[in-house]
Structures are given as C-alpha cells and as structure tokens.
XYZ file of C-alpha atoms in Angstrom:
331
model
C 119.465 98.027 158.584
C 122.637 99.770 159.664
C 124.234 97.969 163.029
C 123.969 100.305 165.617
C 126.699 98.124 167.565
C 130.034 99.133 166.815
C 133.456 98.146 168.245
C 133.780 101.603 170.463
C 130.494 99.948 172.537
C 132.763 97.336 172.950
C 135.656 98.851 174.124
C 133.425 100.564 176.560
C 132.052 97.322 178.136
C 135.185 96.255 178.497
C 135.811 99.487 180.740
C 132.062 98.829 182.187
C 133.283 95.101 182.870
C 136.587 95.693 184.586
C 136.253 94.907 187.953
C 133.029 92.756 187.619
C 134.001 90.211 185.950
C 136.758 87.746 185.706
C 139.252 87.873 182.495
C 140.030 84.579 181.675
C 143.223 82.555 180.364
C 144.288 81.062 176.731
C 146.195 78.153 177.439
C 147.751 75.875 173.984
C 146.314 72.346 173.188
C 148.642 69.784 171.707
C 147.352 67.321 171.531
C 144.746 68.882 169.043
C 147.445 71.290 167.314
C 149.208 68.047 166.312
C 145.909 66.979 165.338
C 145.323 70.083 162.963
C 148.979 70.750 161.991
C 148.698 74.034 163.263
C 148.703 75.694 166.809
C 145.278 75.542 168.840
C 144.415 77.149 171.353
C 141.497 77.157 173.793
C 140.134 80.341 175.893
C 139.006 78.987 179.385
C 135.815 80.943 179.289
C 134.184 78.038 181.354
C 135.915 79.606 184.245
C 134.134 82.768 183.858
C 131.891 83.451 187.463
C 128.874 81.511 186.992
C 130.536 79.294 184.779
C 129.946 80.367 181.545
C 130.459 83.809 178.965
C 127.240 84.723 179.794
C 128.104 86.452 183.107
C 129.805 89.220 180.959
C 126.737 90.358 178.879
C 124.364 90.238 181.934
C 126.611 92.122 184.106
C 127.192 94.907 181.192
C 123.524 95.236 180.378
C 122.171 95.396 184.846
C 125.230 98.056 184.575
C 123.243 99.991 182.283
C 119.938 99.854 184.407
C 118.136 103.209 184.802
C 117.764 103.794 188.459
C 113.394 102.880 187.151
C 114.175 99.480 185.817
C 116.385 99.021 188.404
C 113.345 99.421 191.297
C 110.851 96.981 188.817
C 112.941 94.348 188.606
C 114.666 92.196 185.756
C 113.445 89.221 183.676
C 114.771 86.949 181.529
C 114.142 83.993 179.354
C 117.365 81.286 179.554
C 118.281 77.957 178.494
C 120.444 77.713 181.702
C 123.429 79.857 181.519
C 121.869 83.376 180.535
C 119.693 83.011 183.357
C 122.372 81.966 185.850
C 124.150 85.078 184.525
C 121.812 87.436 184.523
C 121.032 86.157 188.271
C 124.356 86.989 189.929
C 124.323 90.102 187.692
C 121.278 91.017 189.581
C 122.465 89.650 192.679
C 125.555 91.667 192.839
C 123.483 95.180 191.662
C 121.274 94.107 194.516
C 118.482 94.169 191.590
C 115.189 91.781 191.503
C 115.773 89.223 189.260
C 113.237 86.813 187.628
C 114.291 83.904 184.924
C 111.511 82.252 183.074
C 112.638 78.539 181.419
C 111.261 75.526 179.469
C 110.550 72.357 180.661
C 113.584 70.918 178.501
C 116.060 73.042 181.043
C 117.878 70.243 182.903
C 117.854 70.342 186.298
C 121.336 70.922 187.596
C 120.908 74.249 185.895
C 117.743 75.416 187.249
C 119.218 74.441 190.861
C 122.086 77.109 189.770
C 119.984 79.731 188.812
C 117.715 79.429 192.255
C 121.326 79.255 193.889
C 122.120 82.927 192.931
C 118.962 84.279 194.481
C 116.332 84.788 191.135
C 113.041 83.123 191.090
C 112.553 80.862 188.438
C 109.458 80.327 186.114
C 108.878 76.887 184.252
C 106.443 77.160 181.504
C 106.010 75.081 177.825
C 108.877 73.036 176.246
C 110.645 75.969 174.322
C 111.929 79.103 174.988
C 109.250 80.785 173.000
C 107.068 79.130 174.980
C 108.884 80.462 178.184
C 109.073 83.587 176.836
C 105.112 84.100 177.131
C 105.901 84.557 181.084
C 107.868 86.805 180.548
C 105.777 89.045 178.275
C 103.367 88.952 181.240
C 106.076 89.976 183.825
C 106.860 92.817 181.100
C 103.029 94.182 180.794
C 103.436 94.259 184.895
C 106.556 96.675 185.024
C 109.360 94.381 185.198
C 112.464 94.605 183.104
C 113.195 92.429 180.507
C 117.151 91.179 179.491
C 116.763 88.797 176.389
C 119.728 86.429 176.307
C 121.150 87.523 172.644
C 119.185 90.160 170.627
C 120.151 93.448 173.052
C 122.678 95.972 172.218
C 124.260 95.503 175.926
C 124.289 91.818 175.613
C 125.992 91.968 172.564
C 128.592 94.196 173.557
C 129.318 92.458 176.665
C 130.069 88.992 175.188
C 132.466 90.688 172.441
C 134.783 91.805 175.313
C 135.989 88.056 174.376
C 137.155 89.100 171.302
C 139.011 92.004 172.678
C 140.891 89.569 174.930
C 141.837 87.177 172.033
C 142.633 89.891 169.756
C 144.900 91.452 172.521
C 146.602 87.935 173.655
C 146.734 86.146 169.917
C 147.290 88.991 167.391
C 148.410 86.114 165.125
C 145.217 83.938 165.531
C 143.575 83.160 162.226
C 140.504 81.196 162.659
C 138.137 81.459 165.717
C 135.491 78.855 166.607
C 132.587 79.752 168.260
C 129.382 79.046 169.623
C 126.117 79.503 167.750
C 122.738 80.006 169.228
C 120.789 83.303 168.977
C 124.126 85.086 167.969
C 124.638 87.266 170.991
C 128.352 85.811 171.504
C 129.511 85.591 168.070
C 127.977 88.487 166.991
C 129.807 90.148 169.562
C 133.541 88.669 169.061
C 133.164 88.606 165.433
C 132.791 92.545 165.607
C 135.772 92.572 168.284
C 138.019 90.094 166.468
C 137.425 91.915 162.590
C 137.846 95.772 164.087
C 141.503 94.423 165.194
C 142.469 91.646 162.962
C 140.601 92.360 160.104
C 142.152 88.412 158.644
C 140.692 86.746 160.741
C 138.021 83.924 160.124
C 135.199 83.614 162.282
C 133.606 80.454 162.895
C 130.152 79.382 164.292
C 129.692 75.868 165.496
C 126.548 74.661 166.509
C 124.117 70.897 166.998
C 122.639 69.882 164.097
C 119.114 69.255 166.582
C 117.312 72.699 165.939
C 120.376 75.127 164.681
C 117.998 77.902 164.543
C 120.687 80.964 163.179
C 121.832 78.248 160.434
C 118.146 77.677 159.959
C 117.559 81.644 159.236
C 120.939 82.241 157.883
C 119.961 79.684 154.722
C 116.419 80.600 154.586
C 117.673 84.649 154.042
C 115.791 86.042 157.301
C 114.967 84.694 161.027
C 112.794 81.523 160.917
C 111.188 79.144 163.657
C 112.916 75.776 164.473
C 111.404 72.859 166.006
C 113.319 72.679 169.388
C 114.690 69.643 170.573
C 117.097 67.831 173.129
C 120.747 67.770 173.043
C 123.849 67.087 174.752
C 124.340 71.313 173.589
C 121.784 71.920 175.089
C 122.630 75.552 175.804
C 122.531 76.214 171.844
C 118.761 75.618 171.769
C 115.669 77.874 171.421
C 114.802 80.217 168.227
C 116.141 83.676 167.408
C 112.924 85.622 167.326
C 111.011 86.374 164.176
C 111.246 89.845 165.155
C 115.235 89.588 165.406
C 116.876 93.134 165.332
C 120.773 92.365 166.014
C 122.093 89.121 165.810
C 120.535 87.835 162.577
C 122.004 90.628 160.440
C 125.471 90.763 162.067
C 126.047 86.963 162.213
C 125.330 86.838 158.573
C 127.443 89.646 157.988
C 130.093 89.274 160.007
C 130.342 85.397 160.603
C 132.459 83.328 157.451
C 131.357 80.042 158.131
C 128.739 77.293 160.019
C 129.899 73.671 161.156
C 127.217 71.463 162.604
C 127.288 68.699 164.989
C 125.613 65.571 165.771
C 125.197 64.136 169.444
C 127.920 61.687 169.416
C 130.339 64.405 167.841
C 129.587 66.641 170.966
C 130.082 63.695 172.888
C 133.714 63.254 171.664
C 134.576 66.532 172.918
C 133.191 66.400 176.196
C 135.416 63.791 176.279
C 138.320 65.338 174.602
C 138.338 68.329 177.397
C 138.352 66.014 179.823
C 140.297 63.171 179.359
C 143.213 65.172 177.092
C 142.670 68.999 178.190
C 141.587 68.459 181.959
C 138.895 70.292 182.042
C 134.902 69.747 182.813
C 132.867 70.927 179.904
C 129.025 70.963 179.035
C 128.067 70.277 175.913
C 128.099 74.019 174.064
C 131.184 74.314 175.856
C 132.630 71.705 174.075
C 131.499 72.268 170.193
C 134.803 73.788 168.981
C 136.872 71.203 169.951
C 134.753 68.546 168.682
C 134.602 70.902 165.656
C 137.821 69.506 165.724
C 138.249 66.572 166.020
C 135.573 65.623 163.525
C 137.725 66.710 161.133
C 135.040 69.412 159.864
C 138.029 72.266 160.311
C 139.654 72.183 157.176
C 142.769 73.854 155.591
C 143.576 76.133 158.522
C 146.015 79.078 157.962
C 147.729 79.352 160.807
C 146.952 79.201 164.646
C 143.760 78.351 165.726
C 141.310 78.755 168.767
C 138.230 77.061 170.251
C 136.000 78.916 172.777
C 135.345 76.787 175.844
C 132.115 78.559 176.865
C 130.670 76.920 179.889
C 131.034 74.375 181.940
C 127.195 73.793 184.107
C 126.833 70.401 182.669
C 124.938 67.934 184.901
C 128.015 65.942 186.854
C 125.882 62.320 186.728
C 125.357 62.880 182.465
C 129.188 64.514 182.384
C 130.278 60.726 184.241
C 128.689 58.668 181.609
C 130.075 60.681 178.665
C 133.835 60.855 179.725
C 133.005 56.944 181.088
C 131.877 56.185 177.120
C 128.158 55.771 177.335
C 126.124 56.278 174.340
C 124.222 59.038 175.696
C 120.818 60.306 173.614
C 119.421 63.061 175.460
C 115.995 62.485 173.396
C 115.496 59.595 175.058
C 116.826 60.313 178.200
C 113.938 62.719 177.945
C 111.037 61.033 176.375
C-alpha cells in the first residue's frame, strides 16, 4: 500500500496548528548525557495544552471538519489523553464531543476529559471493547476521530518532528512513544524528510505492546490488554489498520520494551533529577535510558516527554519509592 501521508501534509498542519496550539521547548539533560556519553535532550511535550501531544492531532483533524460532521458531533475512543485532546479540540471549535473509554481508564483522567466539556462513555475493559460505543454513536450520525490510524491525526502529531528537526539539526537518535503508531508514525516521517540520518526509536511496556506484537508477527494482531504504570500505551491497533502499521514498520529502526519497575525509574528520574511531573508513557524514553537498553549512540540524543495526566496520589508513591504494580492495584 503506498502511504498517502507525506511530509507536505505535515508541513501543512503545522500551518493548520499555528495559533492553536502551544510549541513547546527542548531543554538538555545532564545528568543523563553523562549517563550516555553523549548529549540528551528532552522535548517538554508534557506541557502541551491538555497535557499531552495529543492536543496537536485532535486539534488538526476538528480543523478539518466539514461544516456536516461538524453539526453531528465527534467521537472518540481514548485511553485518557486522546480523549482529553480531542475534547478541548472540540471545545475550542465549539463542536459536540463524545469520548467512549474502558473500564481500565484511571480516574484522574476521565475527571479531565469531563473537565473540558465531552461526555464520556465507560464500556468493557479494552479499547476494542470501548470502541463498540462508538460504532453505535457512528451508525447514529456522529463523527468518529480514532486516536492513531487517521491521516489528520497522523499529520498533526509529526508537527513534533518538524520542531526537533528545526531546533536539533544535529540530533541522531529519537526516542519515542509506541502505541497505535499515530505519534511516531508521524515524527518518524517529519524527522527522515529533514534529517534523513536520523534513527528513530519506539519505546513501549512490555504489558500488551500491541505494534511490537504486529510488527514481529508481519501484519496487525490482537493483544491481550493489561494494566500498567504506561498506561497510555495500551489498547490494540485494529486488525483493519490502514496507516500506522505500515509506516511504523517502515519508517521506525528500532523497538525497546519496558517492564513496570523500569517505567517506574523514570517517573522518578523526571522528577527527582529533571523537575518535572511525568505519567508513565511520558516517561518511557528516559527510562529507555537509564536501563541501559540505548546502546552505542552516535551523537546527541533526545527523549520525548509526552504527557504528564498521571494520577498525583500514584505519581507520590513512585517518586516516594513504592513498589507500585498497577495489576494489583487493580485486581
């Protein structure tokens, strides 16, 4: 299948974006380029509005609303931060906006959602679960914005790479949250039109890496989803994947997984050394990291910190050194 995303979309959600959203800073680390022996840097994406990268790919696709999907209303299936996106996107377009979630959702993120103004759904304990209520909302005349797998989506999230590309022409390797493959998708398109060297990473738990997963098996497969501190990573990427699947295993050089206490350390790490609050996703480069699983870098580095809606009570035992297993805090 040819990609029918190129880097010109890109460039033009960037133009789309100006104005909406909020172009955040690279700032060094070093205490982990001493770590690494090479410079690291970490983009502050955590301070996007809404607190996460997601705001950009939301607010690009509602741009591209035709004035009939704008009057029936948007849906959405999210594991927290799509849907908190896509809510404010809505919000600010003055656009209906519904967000359908599984039970698994933590709380502090369904409160954020409802704080932007969407309705929220809760149905099953997966997103493909979830994502039956939205099929129904569909077959009634709403909208729908997937989280990943949309051209708009895409594009949106690789404005990212634009802004790394344009602040770190000498970056070398990237690191990178993996989920469904809407962000890396997008940056790895950005970063490689520009700096054609560079290698893109994907990071991700090792608790139901679903693009991993697909990626070994040759084409998209289900995963069994289940709790984790990243928890943002989780759901499936659709059997009937169109995008992401074929440009992550195109476009992406490499996969690092996780475990729970790994993510742990860099919750920690971006608080206690970086000063800043990160959830779990957030933190998956930099405990990429520190694990010692990024090896024989070329030159200057840089980890994405991609959100930071992490539940404050769960964030205080982490940085406080509590073993922390999400499975059972959930049984």
């Amino acid at each position: 299948m040819t990609n029918p995303i190129t880097a010109a979309d890109i460039a033009r959600a960037a133009q789309t974006l100006t104005g909406l959203i909020r172009p955040t800073a690279i700032e060094a680390s070093p205490s982990l380029s001493t770590r690494l022996g090479v410079p690291v840097h970490l983009k502050l994406e955590h301070q996007q509005i809404t607190g996460s990268f997601k705001f950009r790919g939301a607010s690009n696709a509602v741009a591209h609303l035709s004035p009939a999907e704008r009057a029936a209303g948007v849906i959405g299936v999210s594991t927290g931060n799509h849907g908190r996106g896509l809510a404010r996107a809505c919000a600010d377009a003055d656009v209906r906006c519904v967000i359908a979630m599984s039970e698994l959702v933590p709380q502090n993120k369904i409160d954020g959602i409802r704080a932007e103004g969407a309705e929220v759904l809760i149905e099953g304990r997966s997103q493909d679960e979830a994502q039956k209520a939205v099929d129904r909302r569909v077959a009634g005349g709403m909208t729908m914005i997937p989280p990943f797998d949309h051209p708009h989506i895409i594009a949106g999230q690789g404005t990212l790479g634009l802004e790394i590309a344009n602040a770190l022409p000498d970056v070398k390797t990237v690191l990178v949250q993996l989920s469904g493959g809407g962000l890396i998708a997008g940056m790895a398109l950005a970063l490689k039109s520009r700096l054609p060297q560079v290698r893109v990473i994907g990071v991700c738990m090792e608790r139901g890496a679903a693009m991993q997963a697909s990626l070994a098996a040759g084409h998209p497969v289900d995963v069994t989803e289940e709790p984790t501190l990243a928890d943002s990573l989780g759901g499936g990427i659709g059997l009937d994947n169109r995008f992401t699947f074929q440009m992550v295993r195109d476009l992406v050089d490499d996969v690092i997984l996780l475990t729970e206490a790994e993510i742990a350390a860099g919750i920690r790490h971006c608080y206690w050394q970086e000063r800043q609050i990160v959830e779990g996703s957030g933190a998956v480069g930099v405990a990429a990291i520190l694990a010692g699983k990024v090896t024989a870098p070329d030159g200057p580095v840089l980890a994405l910190l991609s959100g930071q809606n992490i539940d404050m009570g769960l964030h205080h035992r982490i940085i406080s050194g509590e073993d922390v297993d999400i499975a059972k805090d959930t049984a």
